CSV table of C-alpha atoms in Angstrom, one decimal:
chain,number,residue,atom,x,y,z
A,22,MET,CA,0.0,0.0,0.0
A,23,GLN,CA,2.8,2.4,0.9
A,24,VAL,CA,4.6,1.6,-2.4
A,25,LEU,CA,1.3,2.4,-4.3
A,26,LYS,CA,1.0,5.8,-2.4
A,27,LEU,CA,4.6,6.7,-3.2
A,28,SER,CA,4.1,5.7,-6.8
A,29,ILE,CA,1.1,7.9,-7.2
A,30,ILE,CA,3.0,10.9,-5.6
A,31,ILE,CA,5.9,10.4,-8.0
A,32,ILE,CA,3.6,10.2,-11.0
A,33,ILE,CA,1.9,13.4,-9.9
A,34,ALA,CA,5.3,15.1,-9.4
A,35,ALA,CA,6.5,14.0,-12.9
A,36,LEU,CA,3.3,15.0,-14.7
A,37,ILE,CA,3.1,18.5,-13.2
A,38,ARG,CA,6.8,19.0,-14.0
A,39,ILE,CA,6.8,17.7,-17.6
A,40,VAL,CA,3.5,18.3,-19.3
A,41,PHE,CA,3.5,21.3,-21.7
A,42,LEU,CA,7.2,22.0,-21.0
A,43,ASP,CA,7.7,23.6,-24.4
A,44,LYS,CA,4.8,26.0,-23.9
A,45,ILE,CA,4.6,26.8,-20.2
A,46,PRO,CA,6.3,29.0,-19.2
A,47,ASN,CA,5.2,30.9,-22.3
A,48,GLY,CA,8.5,31.6,-24.1
A,49,PHE,CA,12.2,30.9,-23.5
A,50,PHE,CA,14.7,32.9,-21.6
A,51,PRO,CA,18.3,33.7,-22.6
A,52,ASP,CA,19.7,31.9,-19.5
A,53,GLU,CA,17.9,28.8,-20.6
A,54,ALA,CA,19.1,29.1,-24.2
A,55,SER,CA,22.7,29.6,-23.0
A,56,ASN,CA,22.7,26.4,-20.9
A,57,ALA,CA,21.0,24.4,-23.7
A,58,TYR,CA,23.4,25.7,-26.5
A,59,ASP,CA,26.4,24.9,-24.4
A,60,ALA,CA,25.2,21.4,-23.9
A,61,TYR,CA,24.4,21.1,-27.6
A,62,SER,CA,27.9,22.4,-28.4
A,63,ILE,CA,29.6,19.9,-26.0
A,64,LEU,CA,27.5,17.1,-27.6
A,65,HIS,CA,28.7,17.8,-31.1
A,66,THR,CA,32.2,19.1,-30.6
A,67,GLY,CA,33.3,18.4,-27.1
A,68,ARG,CA,33.7,22.2,-26.6
A,69,ASP,CA,31.4,24.9,-25.2
A,70,GLN,CA,30.1,27.9,-27.2
A,71,TYR,CA,33.5,29.7,-26.7
A,72,GLY,CA,35.5,26.7,-27.9
A,73,ASP,CA,36.8,25.6,-24.5
A,74,PHE,CA,37.3,21.8,-24.3
A,75,LEU,CA,35.0,20.0,-21.8
A,76,PRO,CA,35.1,22.9,-19.2
A,77,LEU,CA,34.1,22.3,-15.6
A,78,VAL,CA,32.9,25.9,-15.5
A,79,PHE,CA,31.1,27.5,-18.5
A,80,LYS,CA,31.7,31.1,-19.3
A,81,SER,CA,28.1,31.3,-20.8
A,82,ALA,CA,26.8,34.8,-20.6
A,83,ASN,CA,30.1,35.9,-19.0
A,84,ASP,CA,28.8,34.7,-15.6
A,85,TYR,CA,30.9,31.5,-15.3
A,86,ARG,CA,28.4,28.8,-14.5
A,87,GLU,CA,29.0,25.5,-12.7
A,88,GLY,CA,29.0,22.9,-15.4
A,89,LEU,CA,27.3,19.9,-13.7
A,90,TYR,CA,23.8,20.8,-14.8
A,91,ILE,CA,24.9,21.6,-18.4
A,92,TYR,CA,26.5,18.1,-18.7
A,93,LEU,CA,23.3,16.5,-17.4
A,94,MET,CA,21.3,18.2,-20.2
A,95,ILE,CA,23.3,16.5,-22.9
A,96,PRO,CA,21.4,13.1,-23.0
A,97,PHE,CA,18.0,14.9,-23.3
A,98,ILE,CA,19.2,17.1,-26.1
A,99,LYS,CA,20.7,14.0,-27.8
A,100,ILE,CA,17.3,12.3,-27.6
A,101,PHE,CA,14.9,15.2,-28.2
A,102,GLY,CA,17.1,17.6,-30.2
A,103,LEU,CA,17.8,21.3,-29.5
A,104,ASN,CA,14.4,22.7,-28.4
A,105,GLU,CA,12.6,24.1,-25.4
A,106,PHE,CA,11.2,20.7,-24.3
A,107,ALA,CA,14.6,18.9,-24.3
A,108,ALA,CA,16.2,21.8,-22.4
A,109,ARG,CA,13.6,21.9,-19.7
A,110,MET,CA,13.2,18.2,-19.4
A,111,THR,CA,16.5,18.1,-17.4
A,112,SER,CA,14.9,20.2,-14.7
A,113,GLY,CA,11.7,18.2,-14.8
A,114,VAL,CA,13.6,14.9,-14.2
A,115,ILE,CA,15.8,16.5,-11.5
A,116,GLY,CA,12.7,18.0,-9.7
A,117,THR,CA,10.9,14.7,-9.8
A,118,LEU,CA,14.0,12.8,-8.4
A,119,THR,CA,14.2,15.4,-5.6
A,120,VAL,CA,10.6,14.4,-4.5
A,121,LEU,CA,11.7,10.8,-4.3
A,122,ILE,CA,14.9,11.7,-2.4
A,123,VAL,CA,13.0,13.8,0.1
A,124,TYR,CA,10.7,10.8,0.8
A,125,TYR,CA,13.7,8.6,1.7
A,126,LEU,CA,15.3,11.5,3.7
A,127,ALA,CA,12.2,12.1,5.8
A,128,LYS,CA,11.7,8.3,6.2
A,129,GLU,CA,15.3,8.0,7.5
A,130,VAL,CA,14.9,10.8,10.0
A,131,PHE,CA,11.2,10.4,11.0
A,132,ASN,CA,8.9,7.6,9.7
A,133,GLN,CA,7.0,6.6,6.6
A,134,ARG,CA,4.0,8.7,7.3
A,135,VAL,CA,6.1,11.9,7.5
A,136,ALA,CA,8.0,10.7,4.4
A,137,LEU,CA,4.8,10.3,2.3
A,138,PHE,CA,3.4,13.7,3.4
A,139,SER,CA,6.7,15.4,2.8
A,140,ALA,CA,7.1,13.9,-0.7
A,141,LEU,CA,3.5,14.9,-1.5
A,142,LEU,CA,3.9,18.5,-0.4
A,143,LEU,CA,7.1,18.8,-2.4
A,144,ALA,CA,5.5,17.2,-5.4
A,145,VAL,CA,2.8,19.9,-5.4
A,146,SER,CA,5.0,22.8,-4.1
A,147,PRO,CA,4.5,25.9,-6.2
A,148,TRP,CA,8.0,27.0,-5.2
A,149,HIS,CA,9.6,23.7,-6.4
A,150,ILE,CA,7.4,23.2,-9.5
A,151,GLN,CA,8.3,26.7,-10.8
A,152,PHE,CA,12.0,25.9,-11.0
A,153,SER,CA,11.5,22.3,-12.1
A,154,ARG,CA,10.0,23.5,-15.3
A,155,ILE,CA,12.7,25.9,-16.5
A,156,THR,CA,16.3,25.4,-17.5
A,157,PHE,CA,17.9,27.1,-14.4
A,158,ARG,CA,20.7,25.0,-12.9
A,159,ALA,CA,19.6,26.0,-9.3
A,160,ILE,CA,17.1,23.1,-9.3
A,161,LEU,CA,20.1,20.7,-9.0
A,162,PHE,CA,21.1,22.2,-5.7
A,163,PRO,CA,18.3,20.9,-3.4
A,164,CYS,CA,18.4,17.5,-5.2
A,165,LEU,CA,22.1,16.9,-4.5
A,166,PHE,CA,22.0,18.5,-1.0
A,167,CYS,CA,19.0,16.3,0.1
A,168,LEU,CA,20.8,13.2,-1.3
A,169,SER,CA,24.0,14.2,0.6
A,170,LEU,CA,22.0,14.6,3.8
A,171,LEU,CA,20.2,11.3,3.3
A,172,PHE,CA,23.5,9.4,3.1
A,173,PHE,CA,24.8,11.3,6.2
A,174,PHE,CA,21.8,10.1,8.2
A,175,LYS,CA,22.2,6.6,6.8
A,176,SER,CA,25.8,6.6,8.1
A,177,PHE,CA,24.4,6.4,11.6
A,178,LYS,CA,23.5,2.8,10.9
A,179,ASN,CA,26.4,2.2,8.5
A,180,PRO,CA,29.4,4.6,8.8
A,181,LYS,CA,30.6,3.4,5.4
A,182,PHE,CA,28.2,5.9,3.9
A,183,LEU,CA,30.1,8.9,5.3
A,184,PRO,CA,32.6,9.2,2.4
A,185,LEU,CA,29.8,9.1,-0.1
A,186,SER,CA,28.0,11.8,1.9
A,187,GLY,CA,31.2,13.9,1.8
A,188,LEU,CA,31.5,13.4,-1.9
A,189,LEU,CA,27.9,14.4,-2.6
A,190,PHE,CA,28.2,17.5,-0.3
A,191,SER,CA,31.1,18.7,-2.4
A,192,PHE,CA,29.1,18.1,-5.6
A,193,SER,CA,26.2,20.0,-4.2
A,194,ILE,CA,28.3,23.1,-3.9
A,195,PHE,CA,29.1,22.8,-7.6
A,196,THR,CA,25.5,23.4,-8.6
A,197,TYR,CA,24.7,27.1,-8.0
A,198,GLN,CA,26.1,30.2,-6.4
A,199,SER,CA,23.9,30.0,-3.3
A,200,ALA,CA,25.4,26.6,-2.4
A,201,ARG,CA,28.8,28.2,-2.0
A,202,VAL,CA,27.4,30.1,1.0
A,203,PHE,CA,24.9,27.6,2.4
A,204,VAL,CA,26.7,24.3,2.2
A,205,PRO,CA,29.9,25.2,4.1
A,206,LEU,CA,28.0,26.9,6.9
A,207,PHE,CA,25.6,24.0,7.1
A,208,LEU,CA,28.4,21.5,7.4
A,209,ILE,CA,29.9,23.5,10.2
A,210,GLY,CA,26.6,23.1,12.1
A,211,LEU,CA,26.5,19.4,11.1
A,212,ILE,CA,30.0,18.7,12.5
A,213,PHE,CA,29.2,20.6,15.7
A,214,ILE,CA,26.1,18.7,16.4
A,215,PHE,CA,27.4,15.2,15.6
A,216,HIS,CA,31.0,15.6,16.6
A,217,GLN,CA,30.8,12.7,19.0
A,218,PHE,CA,29.5,10.3,16.3
A,219,LEU,CA,32.2,11.6,13.8
A,220,TRP,CA,34.9,11.1,16.4
A,221,GLN,CA,33.8,7.6,17.1
A,222,HIS,CA,34.2,6.7,13.5
A,223,LYS,CA,37.4,8.6,12.8
A,224,PHE,CA,38.5,6.5,9.9
A,225,TYR,CA,35.4,7.1,7.8
A,226,THR,CA,35.2,10.7,9.0
A,227,LEU,CA,38.8,11.3,7.8
A,228,LEU,CA,38.1,9.6,4.5
A,229,ALA,CA,34.9,11.7,4.0
A,230,SER,CA,36.8,14.9,4.8
A,231,LEU,CA,39.6,14.0,2.3
A,232,VAL,CA,37.0,13.2,-0.4
A,233,PHE,CA,35.2,16.4,0.3
A,234,LEU,CA,38.3,18.5,0.2
A,235,LEU,CA,39.6,16.8,-2.9
A,236,PHE,CA,36.7,18.2,-4.9
A,237,PHE,CA,36.0,21.4,-2.8
A,238,ILE,CA,39.5,23.0,-2.8
A,239,PRO,CA,39.6,23.4,-6.6
A,240,GLN,CA,36.2,25.0,-6.4
A,241,ILE,CA,37.4,27.4,-3.7
A,242,ILE,CA,40.4,28.3,-5.9
A,243,PHE,CA,38.1,29.1,-8.8
A,244,TYR,CA,35.5,31.0,-6.7
A,245,VAL,CA,38.0,33.5,-5.4
A,246,SER,CA,39.4,34.1,-8.9
A,247,PRO,CA,38.3,37.1,-11.0
A,248,GLN,CA,36.2,34.8,-13.2
A,249,GLY,CA,34.6,33.1,-10.1
A,250,MET,CA,33.6,36.4,-8.6
A,251,THR,CA,32.1,37.7,-11.9
A,252,ARG,CA,28.5,36.7,-11.0
A,253,ALA,CA,28.9,37.8,-7.4
A,254,ASN,CA,30.0,41.2,-8.6
A,255,ASP,CA,27.1,41.3,-11.1
A,256,VAL,CA,24.4,40.7,-8.4
A,257,ILE,CA,26.2,43.2,-6.0
A,258,LEU,CA,26.8,41.6,-2.7
A,259,SER,CA,25.5,44.0,0.0
A,260,SER,CA,27.7,45.4,2.7
A,261,ASN,CA,24.8,47.1,4.5
A,262,TRP,CA,24.1,44.9,7.5
A,263,LEU,CA,20.7,46.5,8.2
A,264,THR,CA,19.6,45.7,4.6
A,265,ILE,CA,20.9,42.1,4.9
A,266,ILE,CA,19.0,41.6,8.1
A,267,LYS,CA,15.8,43.0,6.7
A,268,VAL,CA,16.0,40.9,3.5
A,269,TYR,CA,16.9,37.8,5.6
A,270,PHE,CA,13.9,38.0,7.8
A,271,SER,CA,11.6,38.8,4.8
A,272,HIS,CA,12.1,35.2,3.7
A,273,PHE,CA,10.3,34.1,6.8
A,274,SER,CA,7.4,36.6,6.4
A,275,PRO,CA,3.9,35.4,5.6
A,276,GLU,CA,3.9,37.9,2.7
A,277,PHE,CA,6.8,36.0,1.0
A,278,LEU,CA,5.8,32.4,2.0
A,279,PHE,CA,2.0,32.6,1.6
A,280,PHE,CA,0.7,35.7,0.0
A,281,LYS,CA,2.9,37.5,-2.6
A,282,GLY,CA,6.1,35.5,-3.0
A,283,ASP,CA,9.0,36.5,-5.2
A,284,PRO,CA,8.0,39.6,-7.2
A,285,ASN,CA,10.0,38.4,-10.3
A,286,PRO,CA,7.4,37.0,-12.7
A,287,ARG,CA,9.9,34.4,-13.9
A,288,HIS,CA,10.1,33.0,-10.4
A,289,LEU,CA,6.5,32.6,-9.6
A,290,PRO,CA,3.0,33.3,-11.0
A,291,GLN,CA,2.1,36.6,-9.4
A,292,HIS,CA,-0.4,37.2,-6.7
A,293,ARG,CA,0.4,34.1,-4.7
A,294,GLY,CA,3.0,32.9,-2.1
A,295,GLU,CA,5.7,30.3,-2.5
A,296,LEU,CA,3.6,27.9,-0.3
A,297,TYR,CA,-0.1,27.1,0.2
A,298,TYR,CA,-2.4,28.8,2.7
A,299,PHE,CA,-3.0,25.7,4.7
A,300,GLU,CA,0.7,25.5,5.5
A,301,MET,CA,0.3,28.5,7.7
A,302,ILE,CA,-1.0,25.8,10.2
A,303,THR,CA,1.2,22.8,9.3
A,304,ILE,CA,4.6,24.6,9.2
A,305,PRO,CA,4.3,26.2,12.7
A,306,LEU,CA,2.9,23.0,14.1
A,307,GLY,CA,5.8,21.0,12.6
A,308,LEU,CA,8.3,23.6,13.9
A,309,PHE,CA,6.8,23.4,17.3
A,310,TYR,CA,7.3,19.6,17.6
A,311,LEU,CA,10.8,19.8,16.0
A,312,ILE,CA,11.8,22.1,18.8
A,313,LYS,CA,9.8,20.3,21.6
A,314,GLU,CA,11.2,16.8,20.9
A,315,LYS,CA,14.9,17.9,21.2
A,316,ARG,CA,16.4,15.3,19.0
A,317,LYS,CA,19.8,15.9,17.4
A,318,GLU,CA,18.3,15.0,14.0
A,319,ASN,CA,15.6,17.7,14.4
A,320,THR,CA,18.3,20.3,15.1
A,321,ILE,CA,19.7,19.8,11.6
A,322,PHE,CA,16.4,21.0,10.1
A,323,LEU,CA,16.5,24.1,12.4
A,324,ILE,CA,20.0,24.9,11.2
A,325,TRP,CA,18.8,24.4,7.6
A,326,LEU,CA,15.9,26.8,8.3
A,327,ILE,CA,18.2,29.4,9.8
A,328,LEU,CA,20.6,29.4,6.9
A,329,TYR,CA,18.3,29.0,3.9
A,330,PRO,CA,17.7,32.7,3.3
A,331,LEU,CA,21.3,33.8,3.7
A,332,PRO,CA,22.5,33.6,0.1
A,333,ALA,CA,19.6,35.8,-1.0
A,334,ALA,CA,19.9,38.2,1.9
A,335,LEU,CA,23.6,38.9,1.0
A,336,THR,CA,22.4,40.3,-2.3
A,337,SER,CA,19.8,42.5,-0.7
A,338,GLU,CA,16.9,41.0,-2.6
A,339,ILE,CA,13.9,38.8,-1.9
A,340,HIS,CA,14.8,35.9,-4.3
A,341,SER,CA,13.1,32.5,-4.3
A,342,LEU,CA,15.7,31.1,-6.7
A,343,ARG,CA,18.7,32.0,-4.5
A,344,ALA,CA,16.7,30.6,-1.5
A,345,ILE,CA,15.5,27.5,-3.4
A,346,ILE,CA,17.1,25.2,-0.8
A,347,GLY,CA,14.1,26.2,1.4
A,348,ALA,CA,11.6,24.4,-0.8
A,349,PRO,CA,12.3,20.8,0.3
A,350,LEU,CA,12.8,22.0,3.9
A,351,PHE,CA,9.4,23.5,4.2
A,352,ALA,CA,7.8,20.4,2.6
A,353,ILE,CA,9.4,18.3,5.3
A,354,ILE,CA,8.5,20.6,8.1
A,355,SER,CA,4.9,20.9,6.8
A,356,GLY,CA,4.7,17.1,6.3
A,357,TYR,CA,5.8,16.6,9.9
A,358,GLY,CA,3.2,19.1,11.0
A,359,LEU,CA,0.5,17.3,9.1
A,360,THR,CA,1.3,14.0,10.9
A,361,LYS,CA,1.2,15.7,14.3
A,362,LEU,CA,-2.1,17.3,13.3
A,363,PHE,CA,-3.5,13.8,12.8
A,364,ASP,CA,-2.2,12.7,16.1
A,365,LEU,CA,-4.0,15.4,18.0
A,366,ARG,CA,-7.0,14.3,20.1
A,367,LEU,CA,-9.7,16.0,18.2
A,368,PRO,CA,-13.5,15.3,18.6
A,369,TYR,CA,-13.7,13.7,15.2
A,370,LYS,CA,-12.9,10.4,13.6
A,371,LYS,CA,-9.5,10.1,12.0
A,372,SER,CA,-11.1,9.1,8.7
A,373,ILE,CA,-13.0,12.4,8.7
A,374,ILE,CA,-9.8,14.4,9.5
A,375,ASN,CA,-8.0,12.5,6.7
A,376,PHE,CA,-10.7,13.3,4.2
A,377,ILE,CA,-10.8,17.0,5.2
A,378,VAL,CA,-7.0,17.4,5.0
A,379,LEU,CA,-6.8,15.6,1.6
A,380,LEU,CA,-9.7,17.7,0.3
A,381,ILE,CA,-7.9,21.0,1.4
A,382,VAL,CA,-4.6,19.9,-0.2
A,383,SER,CA,-6.4,18.8,-3.4
A,384,ILE,CA,-8.4,22.0,-3.7
A,385,SER,CA,-5.3,24.1,-3.1
A,386,PHE,CA,-3.4,22.2,-5.8
A,387,VAL,CA,-6.2,22.5,-8.3
A,388,PHE,CA,-6.4,26.3,-7.8
A,389,TYR,CA,-2.6,26.6,-8.1
A,390,SER,CA,-2.7,24.4,-11.3
A,391,HIS,CA,-5.3,26.7,-12.8
A,392,ARG,CA,-3.2,29.7,-12.0
A,393,TYR,CA,0.0,28.2,-13.4
A,394,PHE,CA,-1.3,26.4,-16.5
A,395,ILE,CA,-4.2,28.7,-17.5
A,396,ASP,CA,-3.5,32.2,-16.1
A,397,TYR,CA,0.3,32.4,-15.9
A,398,PRO,CA,1.0,32.1,-19.7
A,399,ARG,CA,-1.2,35.2,-20.2
A,400,TRP,CA,0.5,37.3,-17.6
A,401,LEU,CA,3.6,39.4,-18.5
A,402,SER,CA,4.5,37.3,-21.5
A,403,THR,CA,7.4,39.7,-22.2
A,404,ALA,CA,9.1,38.2,-19.1
A,405,TRP,CA,9.7,35.0,-21.0
A,406,LEU,CA,10.1,36.7,-24.5
A,407,SER,CA,7.0,35.0,-25.8
A,408,THR,CA,6.9,34.5,-29.6
A,409,MET,CA,10.6,35.6,-29.9
A,410,GLY,CA,11.5,32.0,-31.0
A,411,GLU,CA,8.9,32.2,-33.8
A,412,VAL,CA,10.3,35.5,-35.0
A,413,ILE,CA,13.9,34.3,-35.0
A,414,THR,CA,13.0,31.1,-36.8
A,415,TYR,CA,11.0,32.9,-39.4
A,416,ALA,CA,13.7,35.5,-40.0
A,417,ASP,CA,16.3,32.9,-40.4
A,418,LYS,CA,14.3,31.3,-43.2
A,419,THR,CA,14.0,34.5,-45.2
A,420,SER,CA,16.4,35.3,-48.1
A,421,SER,CA,17.9,38.2,-46.3
A,422,GLN,CA,21.6,38.2,-45.8
A,423,CYS,CA,21.4,40.7,-43.0
A,424,ILE,CA,19.2,40.3,-39.9
A,425,VAL,CA,19.5,42.7,-37.1
A,426,LEU,CA,18.3,41.7,-33.6
A,427,ASP,CA,17.6,44.8,-31.4
A,428,THR,CA,19.2,44.7,-28.0
A,429,ASN,CA,16.5,46.9,-26.6
A,430,ILE,CA,14.3,43.8,-26.4
A,431,TYR,CA,16.4,42.3,-23.6
A,432,GLY,CA,19.9,43.7,-23.6
A,433,GLU,CA,22.9,42.1,-25.3
A,434,HIS,CA,22.3,38.7,-23.7
A,435,ILE,CA,19.5,38.1,-26.1
A,436,TYR,CA,22.1,37.1,-28.6
A,437,ILE,CA,22.2,33.5,-27.5
A,438,LEU,CA,18.6,32.9,-28.8
A,439,VAL,CA,19.9,33.1,-32.3
A,440,PRO,CA,22.2,30.1,-32.3
A,441,PHE,CA,19.6,28.2,-30.2
A,442,TYR,CA,16.6,28.7,-32.5
A,443,THR,CA,18.6,28.5,-35.7
A,444,LYS,CA,20.5,25.5,-34.5
A,445,LEU,CA,23.7,27.1,-35.6
A,446,GLU,CA,26.4,24.5,-36.2
A,447,PRO,CA,28.6,24.7,-33.0
A,448,SER,CA,31.9,24.3,-34.9
A,449,TYR,CA,31.0,27.2,-37.1
A,450,TYR,CA,29.7,29.3,-34.2
A,451,GLN,CA,32.9,28.8,-32.2
A,452,LYS,CA,35.0,30.2,-35.1
A,453,LEU,CA,32.9,33.4,-35.1
A,454,GLY,CA,34.4,34.4,-31.7
A,455,VAL,CA,31.1,35.6,-30.3
A,456,ASP,CA,31.7,37.1,-26.9
A,457,VAL,CA,29.1,39.2,-24.9
A,458,ALA,CA,31.9,40.3,-22.5
A,459,ILE,CA,33.5,42.3,-25.3
A,460,HIS,CA,30.3,43.1,-27.2
A,461,ARG,CA,31.3,41.0,-30.2
A,462,LEU,CA,27.9,39.6,-31.2
A,463,ASP,CA,27.8,39.3,-35.0
A,464,MET,CA,27.0,35.8,-36.3
A,465,GLY,CA,27.3,35.7,-40.1
A,466,SER,CA,24.1,37.2,-41.5
A,467,TRP,CA,22.9,37.9,-37.9
A,468,LYS,CA,23.9,41.1,-36.1
A,469,VAL,CA,22.9,42.0,-32.6
A,470,GLU,CA,22.8,45.8,-32.2
A,471,ASN,CA,21.2,48.7,-30.3
A,472,LEU,CA,19.0,50.5,-32.8
A,473,ASN,CA,18.9,53.5,-30.6
A,474,GLU,CA,22.7,54.0,-31.1
A,475,ILE,CA,22.6,53.6,-34.9
A,476,SER,CA,21.9,56.9,-36.7
A,477,SER,CA,21.7,55.4,-40.2
A,478,LEU,CA,20.0,52.0,-40.8
A,479,ASN,CA,20.9,49.6,-43.6
A,480,LYS,CA,17.9,49.2,-45.8
A,481,GLN,CA,19.2,45.8,-47.1
A,482,CYS,CA,18.7,44.4,-43.6
A,483,VAL,CA,15.5,43.1,-41.8
A,484,TYR,CA,15.1,44.1,-38.2
A,485,ILE,CA,13.7,42.3,-35.1
A,486,THR,CA,12.5,44.7,-32.5
A,487,THR,CA,9.7,45.5,-30.2
A,488,THR,CA,6.4,47.1,-31.4
A,489,GLN,CA,7.2,50.2,-29.3
A,490,GLN,CA,10.6,50.5,-30.9
A,491,LEU,CA,9.0,51.0,-34.3
A,492,GLU,CA,8.5,54.6,-33.3
A,493,THR,CA,12.3,55.0,-33.0
A,494,ILE,CA,12.7,53.6,-36.5
A,495,ILE,CA,10.1,56.1,-37.8
A,496,GLY,CA,11.8,58.9,-35.9
A,497,LYS,CA,15.1,58.1,-37.8
A,498,GLY,CA,13.2,58.8,-41.1
A,499,TYR,CA,12.4,55.2,-42.1
A,500,LYS,CA,9.1,53.4,-42.8
A,501,PRO,CA,9.0,49.9,-41.2
A,502,GLN,CA,7.0,47.3,-43.1
A,503,PRO,CA,6.2,44.1,-41.2
A,504,LEU,CA,7.2,40.8,-43.0
A,505,GLU,CA,5.0,38.6,-40.8
A,506,HIS,CA,2.7,39.0,-37.8
A,507,PHE,CA,3.6,37.1,-34.5
A,508,LYS,CA,0.8,37.3,-32.0
A,509,ASP,CA,1.1,35.9,-28.5
A,510,ILE,CA,-1.5,34.0,-26.5
A,511,ASN,CA,-3.3,37.3,-25.8
A,512,GLY,CA,-3.4,38.2,-29.4
A,513,GLU,CA,-0.8,41.0,-29.0
A,514,GLU,CA,2.2,41.6,-31.2
A,515,ILE,CA,5.1,42.1,-28.8
A,516,TYR,CA,7.9,41.7,-31.4
A,517,GLN,CA,8.1,42.8,-35.0
A,518,LEU,CA,10.1,41.5,-38.0
A,519,VAL,CA,10.3,44.4,-40.4
A,520,LYS,CA,12.1,45.6,-43.5
A,521,ILE,CA,12.5,49.4,-43.9
A,522,LYS,CA,12.2,52.0,-46.6
A,523,SER,CA,13.2,55.7,-46.5
């Protein structure tokens, strides 16, 4: 029976993370395209988009990304080709596996009931679903971290698991910038709490430490290098302690967790929190019993809770992506609270309570699903550059030998959508020397330019720009003529492909 319940939960998790991946979110973001094209380039040439041979760290959009996620994308792109579905499938699979890992983690620490509820709540978690459906490498962080912690708890029964846990912890750091802050601090707490156990098993502890350092030290050397600090400098680490404290505590606020969530439309459908309303009851209840029971294992989850907002707080920004490690944590705490709710002596039969709870969870999930799959694609479609793929694909099939992509659409980083949608041969692309860091963005017939900075336009070219930007073209003394109309789900033309006349 328990296997059947777990199977149903995993099926739900997989379906909600995989169906309509190529259409929802509505569009495709440059960060996603960059990861996908790097994987495509490695697949066909063994080199990334810049021509570097099997790099561990990818320069990408000049932000030097950890390569583990990109290498995991390769099998999906090999099977399904270079497209939105193949790129996002990686996150869908990782997200689904995380649900299974959380089940075994909660079962190891608590019991099977808590495990099933924890897995169910993560399976339907708006926070976790959002990043399981887009090609952002951050989704790999909670997956590997939970797996690392699972094997650490398993080592209590069999210390031979300690080296494997150490290896996985080092890998979990190599997933996303937030892990660089969170994991080392978490491990300090882990060592402090379980120092007696680690001392009793000195050999396996030493072996785990050596394995961890073997993979962690090279990462540290890179992270403190100019390239490794590029992304940290881009997001601007805050030095204002009052701001850091304010942003830190905002990640515990009901506004963030239950009502408004992350304001970035790419991180959450607007007008809802990261979690469900009913968890305003189950999370405090779970926390209460975690503290009350005073188990060492429970303390780990409290340390996890204390540390989870820190990476986001250091950048002075409410940010569910940088705080994504909180998603499985809240599912476990909430699942634990649910089991304690069932154990309360209430004047109702347990069957009635079970039915009510299941009904509330189901209704909450149905409302969220409607908001995500029906409403979300229609909201702020510019956030995902909806229809841009259609425009680029159509432009590439025209006979024009000069196609200009306007950077006013989404800055210079939009360049990567060109090789992604045109499936530009990687070996050819690498020879072009495209590099956003030095503003070298021409790709054969394709040119990526800021139309506002060009006084005289080439009438032999066709131009991809926004509908609003047409006024700028007219202001320069040209008459734009649309070559094709590209309407989004709301029937609006966000982007235009035009030729021009004097």
